[in-house]
N, CA, C and O atoms as a GROMACS GRO file, in nm:
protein
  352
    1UNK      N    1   0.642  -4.771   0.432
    1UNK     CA    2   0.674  -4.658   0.347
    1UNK      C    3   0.549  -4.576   0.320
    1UNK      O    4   0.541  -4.454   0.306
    2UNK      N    5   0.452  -4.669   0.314
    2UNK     CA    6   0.316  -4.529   0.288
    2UNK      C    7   0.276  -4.464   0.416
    2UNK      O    8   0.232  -4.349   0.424
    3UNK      N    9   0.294  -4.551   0.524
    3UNK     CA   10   0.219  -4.482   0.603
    3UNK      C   11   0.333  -4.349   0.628
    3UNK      O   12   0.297  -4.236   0.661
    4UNK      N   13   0.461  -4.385   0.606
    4UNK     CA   14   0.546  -4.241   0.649
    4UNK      C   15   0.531  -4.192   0.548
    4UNK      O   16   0.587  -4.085   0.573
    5UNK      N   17   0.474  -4.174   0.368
    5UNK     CA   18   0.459  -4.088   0.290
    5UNK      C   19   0.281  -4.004   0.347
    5UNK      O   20   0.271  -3.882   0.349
    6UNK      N   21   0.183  -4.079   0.379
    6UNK     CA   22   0.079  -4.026   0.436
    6UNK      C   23   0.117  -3.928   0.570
    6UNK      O   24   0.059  -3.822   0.593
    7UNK      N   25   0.200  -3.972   0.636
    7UNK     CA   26   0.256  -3.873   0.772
    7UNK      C   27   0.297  -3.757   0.725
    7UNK      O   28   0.302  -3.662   0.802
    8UNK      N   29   0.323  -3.747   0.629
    8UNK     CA   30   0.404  -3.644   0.549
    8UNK      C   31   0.374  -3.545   0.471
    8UNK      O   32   0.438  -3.442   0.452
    9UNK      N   33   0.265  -3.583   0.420
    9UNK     CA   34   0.180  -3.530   0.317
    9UNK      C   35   0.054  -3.471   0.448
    9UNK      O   36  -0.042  -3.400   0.417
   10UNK      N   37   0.072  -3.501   0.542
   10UNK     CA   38  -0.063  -3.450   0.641
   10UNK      C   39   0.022  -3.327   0.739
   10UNK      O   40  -0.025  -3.220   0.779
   11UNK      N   41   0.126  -3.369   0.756
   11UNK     CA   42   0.258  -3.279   0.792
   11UNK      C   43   0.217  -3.115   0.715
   11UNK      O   44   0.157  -3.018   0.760
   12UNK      N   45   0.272  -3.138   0.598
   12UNK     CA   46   0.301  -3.039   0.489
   12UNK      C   47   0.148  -2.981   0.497
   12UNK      O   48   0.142  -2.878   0.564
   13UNK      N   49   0.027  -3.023   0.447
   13UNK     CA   50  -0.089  -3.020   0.462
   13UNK      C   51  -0.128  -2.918   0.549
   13UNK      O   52  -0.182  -2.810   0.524
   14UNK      N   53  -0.085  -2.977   0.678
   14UNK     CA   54  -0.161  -2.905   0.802
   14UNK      C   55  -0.101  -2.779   0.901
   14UNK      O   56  -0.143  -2.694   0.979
   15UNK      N   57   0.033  -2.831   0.839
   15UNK     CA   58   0.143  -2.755   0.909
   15UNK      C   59   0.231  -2.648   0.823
   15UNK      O   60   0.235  -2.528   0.849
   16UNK      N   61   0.301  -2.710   0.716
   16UNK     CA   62   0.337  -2.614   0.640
   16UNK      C   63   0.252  -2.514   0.504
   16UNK      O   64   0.279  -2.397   0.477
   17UNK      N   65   0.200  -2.557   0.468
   17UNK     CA   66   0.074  -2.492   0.397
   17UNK      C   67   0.042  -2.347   0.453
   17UNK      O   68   0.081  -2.247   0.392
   18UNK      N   69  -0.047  -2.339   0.598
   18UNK     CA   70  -0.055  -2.246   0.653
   18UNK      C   71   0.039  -2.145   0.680
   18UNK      O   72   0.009  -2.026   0.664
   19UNK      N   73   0.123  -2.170   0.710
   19UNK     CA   74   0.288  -2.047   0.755
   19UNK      C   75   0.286  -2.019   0.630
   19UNK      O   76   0.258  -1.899   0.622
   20UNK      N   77   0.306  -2.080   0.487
   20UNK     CA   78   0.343  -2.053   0.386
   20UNK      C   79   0.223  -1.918   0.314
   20UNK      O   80   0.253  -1.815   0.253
   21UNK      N   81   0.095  -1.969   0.350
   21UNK     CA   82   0.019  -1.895   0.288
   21UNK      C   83  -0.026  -1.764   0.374
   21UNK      O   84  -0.067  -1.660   0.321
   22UNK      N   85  -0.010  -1.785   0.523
   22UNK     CA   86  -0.015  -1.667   0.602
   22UNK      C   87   0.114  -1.564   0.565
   22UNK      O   88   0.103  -1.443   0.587
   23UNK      N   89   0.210  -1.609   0.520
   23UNK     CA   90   0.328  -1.510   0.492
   23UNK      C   91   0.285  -1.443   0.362
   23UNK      O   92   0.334  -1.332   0.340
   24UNK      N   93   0.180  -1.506   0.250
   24UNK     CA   94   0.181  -1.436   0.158
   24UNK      C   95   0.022  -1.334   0.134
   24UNK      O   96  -0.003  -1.247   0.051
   25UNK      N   97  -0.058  -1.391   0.244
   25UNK     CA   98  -0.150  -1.269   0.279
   25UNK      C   99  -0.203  -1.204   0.394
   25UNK      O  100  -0.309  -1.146   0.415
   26UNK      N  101  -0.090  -1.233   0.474
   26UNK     CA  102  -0.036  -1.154   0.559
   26UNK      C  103  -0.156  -1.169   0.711
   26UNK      O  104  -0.209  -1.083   0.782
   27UNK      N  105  -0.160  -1.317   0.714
   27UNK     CA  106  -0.294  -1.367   0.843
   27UNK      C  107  -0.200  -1.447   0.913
   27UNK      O  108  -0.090  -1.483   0.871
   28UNK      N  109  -0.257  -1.475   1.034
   28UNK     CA  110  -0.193  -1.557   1.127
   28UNK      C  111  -0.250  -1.735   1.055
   28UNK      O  112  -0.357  -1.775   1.010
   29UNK      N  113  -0.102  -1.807   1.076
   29UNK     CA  114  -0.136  -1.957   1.024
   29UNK      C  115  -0.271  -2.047   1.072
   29UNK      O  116  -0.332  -2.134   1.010
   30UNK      N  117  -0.298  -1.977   1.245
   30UNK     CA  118  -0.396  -2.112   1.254
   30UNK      C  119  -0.513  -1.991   1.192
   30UNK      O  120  -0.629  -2.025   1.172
   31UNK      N  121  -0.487  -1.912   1.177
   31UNK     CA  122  -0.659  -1.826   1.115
   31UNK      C  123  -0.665  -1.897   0.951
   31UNK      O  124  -0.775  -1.927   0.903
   32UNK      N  125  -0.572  -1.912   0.894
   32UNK     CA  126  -0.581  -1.954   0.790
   32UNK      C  127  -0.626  -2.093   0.794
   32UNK      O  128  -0.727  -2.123   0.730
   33UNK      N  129  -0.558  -2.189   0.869
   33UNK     CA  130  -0.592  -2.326   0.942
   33UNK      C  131  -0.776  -2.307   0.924
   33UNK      O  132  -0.835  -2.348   0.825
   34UNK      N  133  -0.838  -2.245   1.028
   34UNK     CA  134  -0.965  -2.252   1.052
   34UNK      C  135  -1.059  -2.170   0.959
   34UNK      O  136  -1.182  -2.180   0.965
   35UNK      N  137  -0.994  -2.091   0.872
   35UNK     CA  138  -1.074  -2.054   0.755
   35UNK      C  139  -1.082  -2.153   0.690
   35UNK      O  140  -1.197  -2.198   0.699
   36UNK      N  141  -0.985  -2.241   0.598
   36UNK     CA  142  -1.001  -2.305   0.540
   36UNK      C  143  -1.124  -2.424   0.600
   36UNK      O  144  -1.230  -2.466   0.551
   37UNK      N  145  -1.068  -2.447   0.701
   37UNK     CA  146  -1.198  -2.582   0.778
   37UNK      C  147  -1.314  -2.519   0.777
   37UNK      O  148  -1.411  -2.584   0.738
   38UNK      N  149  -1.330  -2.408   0.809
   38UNK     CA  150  -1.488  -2.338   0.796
   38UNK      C  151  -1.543  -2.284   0.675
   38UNK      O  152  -1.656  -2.234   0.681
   39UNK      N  153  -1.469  -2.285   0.547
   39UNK     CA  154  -1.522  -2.275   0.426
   39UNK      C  155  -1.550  -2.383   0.378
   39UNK      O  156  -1.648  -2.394   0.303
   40UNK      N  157  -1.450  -2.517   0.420
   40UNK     CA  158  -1.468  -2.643   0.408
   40UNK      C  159  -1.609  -2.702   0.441
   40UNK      O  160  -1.661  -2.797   0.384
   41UNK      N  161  -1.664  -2.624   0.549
   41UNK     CA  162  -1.764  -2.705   0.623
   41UNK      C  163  -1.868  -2.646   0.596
   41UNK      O  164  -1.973  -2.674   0.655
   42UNK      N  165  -1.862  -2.578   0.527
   42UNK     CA  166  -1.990  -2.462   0.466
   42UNK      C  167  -2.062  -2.481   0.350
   42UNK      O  168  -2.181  -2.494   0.323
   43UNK      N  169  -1.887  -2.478   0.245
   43UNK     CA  170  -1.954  -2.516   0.161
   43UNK      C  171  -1.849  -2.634   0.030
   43UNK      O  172  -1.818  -2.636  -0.089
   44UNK      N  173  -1.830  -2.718   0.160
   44UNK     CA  174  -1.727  -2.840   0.080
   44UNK      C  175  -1.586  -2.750  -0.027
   44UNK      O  176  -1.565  -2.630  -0.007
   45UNK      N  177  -1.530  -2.802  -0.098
   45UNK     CA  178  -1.418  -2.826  -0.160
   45UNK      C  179  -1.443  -2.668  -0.224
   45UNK      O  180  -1.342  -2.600  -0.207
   46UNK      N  181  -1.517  -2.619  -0.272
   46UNK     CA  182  -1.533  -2.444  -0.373
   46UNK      C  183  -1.511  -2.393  -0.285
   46UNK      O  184  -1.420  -2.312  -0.304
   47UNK      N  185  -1.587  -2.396  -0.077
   47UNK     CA  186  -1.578  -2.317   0.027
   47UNK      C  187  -1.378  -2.320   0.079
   47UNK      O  188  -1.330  -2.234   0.154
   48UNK      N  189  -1.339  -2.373   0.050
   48UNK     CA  190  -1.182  -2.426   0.090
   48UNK      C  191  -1.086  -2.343   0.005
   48UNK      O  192  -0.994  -2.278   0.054
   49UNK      N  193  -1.113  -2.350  -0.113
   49UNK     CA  194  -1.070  -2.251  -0.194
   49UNK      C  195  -1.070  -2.134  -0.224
   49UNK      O  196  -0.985  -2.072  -0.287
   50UNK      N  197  -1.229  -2.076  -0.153
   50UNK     CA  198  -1.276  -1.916  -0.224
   50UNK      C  199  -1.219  -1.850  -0.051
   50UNK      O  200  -1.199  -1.728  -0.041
   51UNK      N  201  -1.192  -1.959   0.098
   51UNK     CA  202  -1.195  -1.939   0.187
   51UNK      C  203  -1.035  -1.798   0.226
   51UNK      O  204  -1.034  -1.693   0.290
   52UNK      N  205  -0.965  -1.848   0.175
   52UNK     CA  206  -0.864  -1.796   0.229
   52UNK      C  207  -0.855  -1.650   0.116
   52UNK      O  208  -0.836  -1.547   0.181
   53UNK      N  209  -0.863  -1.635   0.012
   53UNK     CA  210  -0.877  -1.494  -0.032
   53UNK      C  211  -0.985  -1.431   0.043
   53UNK      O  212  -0.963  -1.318   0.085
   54UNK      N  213  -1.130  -1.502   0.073
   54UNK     CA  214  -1.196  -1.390   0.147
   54UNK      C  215  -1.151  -1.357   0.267
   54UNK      O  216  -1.189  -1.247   0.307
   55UNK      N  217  -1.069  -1.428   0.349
   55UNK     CA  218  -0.997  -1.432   0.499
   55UNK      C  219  -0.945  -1.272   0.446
   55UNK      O  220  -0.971  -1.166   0.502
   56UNK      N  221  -0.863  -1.291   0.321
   56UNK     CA  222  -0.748  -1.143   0.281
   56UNK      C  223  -0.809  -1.070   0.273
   56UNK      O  224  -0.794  -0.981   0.356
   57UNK      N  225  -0.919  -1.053   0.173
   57UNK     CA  226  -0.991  -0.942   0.128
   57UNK      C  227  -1.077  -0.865   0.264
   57UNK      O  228  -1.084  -0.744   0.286
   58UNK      N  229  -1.130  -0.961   0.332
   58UNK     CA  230  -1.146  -0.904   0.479
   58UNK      C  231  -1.060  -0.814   0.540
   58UNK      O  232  -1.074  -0.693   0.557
   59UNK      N  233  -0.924  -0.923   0.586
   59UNK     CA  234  -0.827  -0.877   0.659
   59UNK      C  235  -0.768  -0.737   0.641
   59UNK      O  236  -0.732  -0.654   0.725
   60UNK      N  237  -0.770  -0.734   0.483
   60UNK     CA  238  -0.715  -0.594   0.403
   60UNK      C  239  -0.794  -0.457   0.382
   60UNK      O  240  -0.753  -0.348   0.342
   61UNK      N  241  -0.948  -0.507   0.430
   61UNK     CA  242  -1.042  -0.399   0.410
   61UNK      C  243  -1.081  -0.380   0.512
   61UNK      O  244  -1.174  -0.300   0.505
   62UNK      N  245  -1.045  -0.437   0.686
   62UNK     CA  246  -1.044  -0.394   0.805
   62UNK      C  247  -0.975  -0.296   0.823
   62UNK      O  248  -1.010  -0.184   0.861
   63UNK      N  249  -0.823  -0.353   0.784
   63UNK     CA  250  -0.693  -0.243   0.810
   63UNK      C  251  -0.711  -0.158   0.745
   63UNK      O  252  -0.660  -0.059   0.797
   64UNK      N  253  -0.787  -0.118   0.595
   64UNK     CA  254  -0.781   0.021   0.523
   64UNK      C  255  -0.886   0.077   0.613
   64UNK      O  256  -0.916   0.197   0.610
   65UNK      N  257  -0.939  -0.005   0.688
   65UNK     CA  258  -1.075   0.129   0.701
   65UNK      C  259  -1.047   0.169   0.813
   65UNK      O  260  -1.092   0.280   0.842
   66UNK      N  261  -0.962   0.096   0.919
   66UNK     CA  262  -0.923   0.168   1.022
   66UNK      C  263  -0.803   0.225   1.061
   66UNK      O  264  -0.764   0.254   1.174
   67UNK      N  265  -0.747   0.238   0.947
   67UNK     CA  266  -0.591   0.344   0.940
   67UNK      C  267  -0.605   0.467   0.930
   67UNK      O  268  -0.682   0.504   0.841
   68UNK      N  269  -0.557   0.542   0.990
   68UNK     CA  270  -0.590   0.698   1.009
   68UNK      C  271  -0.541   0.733   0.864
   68UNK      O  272  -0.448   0.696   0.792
   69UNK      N  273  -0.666   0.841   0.851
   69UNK     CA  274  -0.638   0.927   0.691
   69UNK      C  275  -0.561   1.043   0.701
   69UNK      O  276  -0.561   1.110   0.804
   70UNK      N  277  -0.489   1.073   0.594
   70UNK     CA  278  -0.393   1.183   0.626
   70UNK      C  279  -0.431   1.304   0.636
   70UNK      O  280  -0.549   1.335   0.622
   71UNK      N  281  -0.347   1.380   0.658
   71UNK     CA  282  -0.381   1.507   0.652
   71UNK      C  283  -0.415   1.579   0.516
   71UNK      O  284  -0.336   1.574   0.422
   72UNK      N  285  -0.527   1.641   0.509
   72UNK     CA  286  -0.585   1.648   0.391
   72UNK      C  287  -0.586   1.832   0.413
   72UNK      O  288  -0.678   1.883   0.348
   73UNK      N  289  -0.530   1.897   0.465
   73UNK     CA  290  -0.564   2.035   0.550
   73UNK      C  291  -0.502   2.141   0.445
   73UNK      O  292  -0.382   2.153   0.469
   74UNK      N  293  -0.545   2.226   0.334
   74UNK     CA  294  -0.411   2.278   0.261
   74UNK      C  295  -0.339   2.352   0.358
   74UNK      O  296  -0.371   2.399   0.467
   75UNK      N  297  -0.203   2.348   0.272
   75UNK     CA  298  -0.090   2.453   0.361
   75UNK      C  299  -0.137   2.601   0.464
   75UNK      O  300  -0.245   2.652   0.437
   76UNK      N  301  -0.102   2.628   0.512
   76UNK     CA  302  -0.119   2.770   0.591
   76UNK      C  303  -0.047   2.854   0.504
   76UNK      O  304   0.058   2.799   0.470
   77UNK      N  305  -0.073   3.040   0.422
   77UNK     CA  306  -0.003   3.064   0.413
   77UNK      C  307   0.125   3.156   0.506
   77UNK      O  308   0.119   3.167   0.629
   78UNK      N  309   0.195   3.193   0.453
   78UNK     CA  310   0.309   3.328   0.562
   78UNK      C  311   0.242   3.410   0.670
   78UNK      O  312   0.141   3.467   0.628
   79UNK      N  313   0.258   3.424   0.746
   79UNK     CA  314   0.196   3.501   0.866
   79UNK      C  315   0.183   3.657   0.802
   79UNK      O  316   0.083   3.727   0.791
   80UNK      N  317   0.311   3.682   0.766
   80UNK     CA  318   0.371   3.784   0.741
   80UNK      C  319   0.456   3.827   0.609
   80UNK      O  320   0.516   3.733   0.557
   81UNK      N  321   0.469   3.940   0.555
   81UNK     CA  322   0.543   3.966   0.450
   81UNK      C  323   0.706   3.934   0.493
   81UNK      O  324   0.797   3.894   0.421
   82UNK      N  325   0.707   3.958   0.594
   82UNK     CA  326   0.820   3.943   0.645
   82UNK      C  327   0.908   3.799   0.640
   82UNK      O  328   1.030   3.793   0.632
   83UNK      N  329   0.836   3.711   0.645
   83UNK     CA  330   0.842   3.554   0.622
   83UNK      C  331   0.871   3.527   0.470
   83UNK      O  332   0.981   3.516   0.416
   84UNK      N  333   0.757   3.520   0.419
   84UNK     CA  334   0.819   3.526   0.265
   84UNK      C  335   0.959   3.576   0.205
   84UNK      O  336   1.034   3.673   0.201
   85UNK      N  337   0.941   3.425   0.154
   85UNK     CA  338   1.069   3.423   0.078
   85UNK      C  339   1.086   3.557  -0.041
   85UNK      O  340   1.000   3.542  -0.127
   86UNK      N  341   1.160   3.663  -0.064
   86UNK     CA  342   1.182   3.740  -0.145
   86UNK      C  343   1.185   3.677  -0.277
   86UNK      O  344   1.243   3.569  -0.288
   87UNK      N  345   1.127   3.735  -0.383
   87UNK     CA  346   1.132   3.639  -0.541
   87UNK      C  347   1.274   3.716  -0.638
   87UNK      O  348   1.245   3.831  -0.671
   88UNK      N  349   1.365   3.688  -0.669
   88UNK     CA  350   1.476   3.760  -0.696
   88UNK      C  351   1.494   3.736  -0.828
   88UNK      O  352   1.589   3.786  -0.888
   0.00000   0.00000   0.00000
């Protein structure tokens, strides 16, 4: 019985953990997988924890900086009097 509660708990751990937390900041599971092991290995149990928000805060400040900015151009006005809308 323990060793199938330890199978289980390494299951959930290794496997479900990741999908769960990649769905909620929006990274692929094994990137989350190997963040965590490389914050782990950096800087023990604080690196494991601070690991996966900086994975986001990264992830989220790549995509803002390389999303095209909008059009910022003001309007053109009427070519022509003719165009304009009459004010009645």
């Amino acid at each position: 019985v323990a060793i199938a509660i330890v199978v289980l708990v390494q299951l959930e751990a290794h496997l479900l953990q990741p999908v769960i937390m990649s769905r909620s900041v929006e990274l692929h599971p094994l990137a989350i997988a190997l963040v965590v092991v490389t914050g782990t290995l950096l800087a023990g149990i604080p690196g494991a924890f601070i690991a996966v928000p900086f994975a986001a805060f990264i992830n989220t400040t790549t995509r803002a900086l390389r999303a095209p900015l909008p059009d910022e151009s003001p309007p053109s006005p009427p070519a022509d009097e003719a165009d304009a809308v009459p004010a009645t």
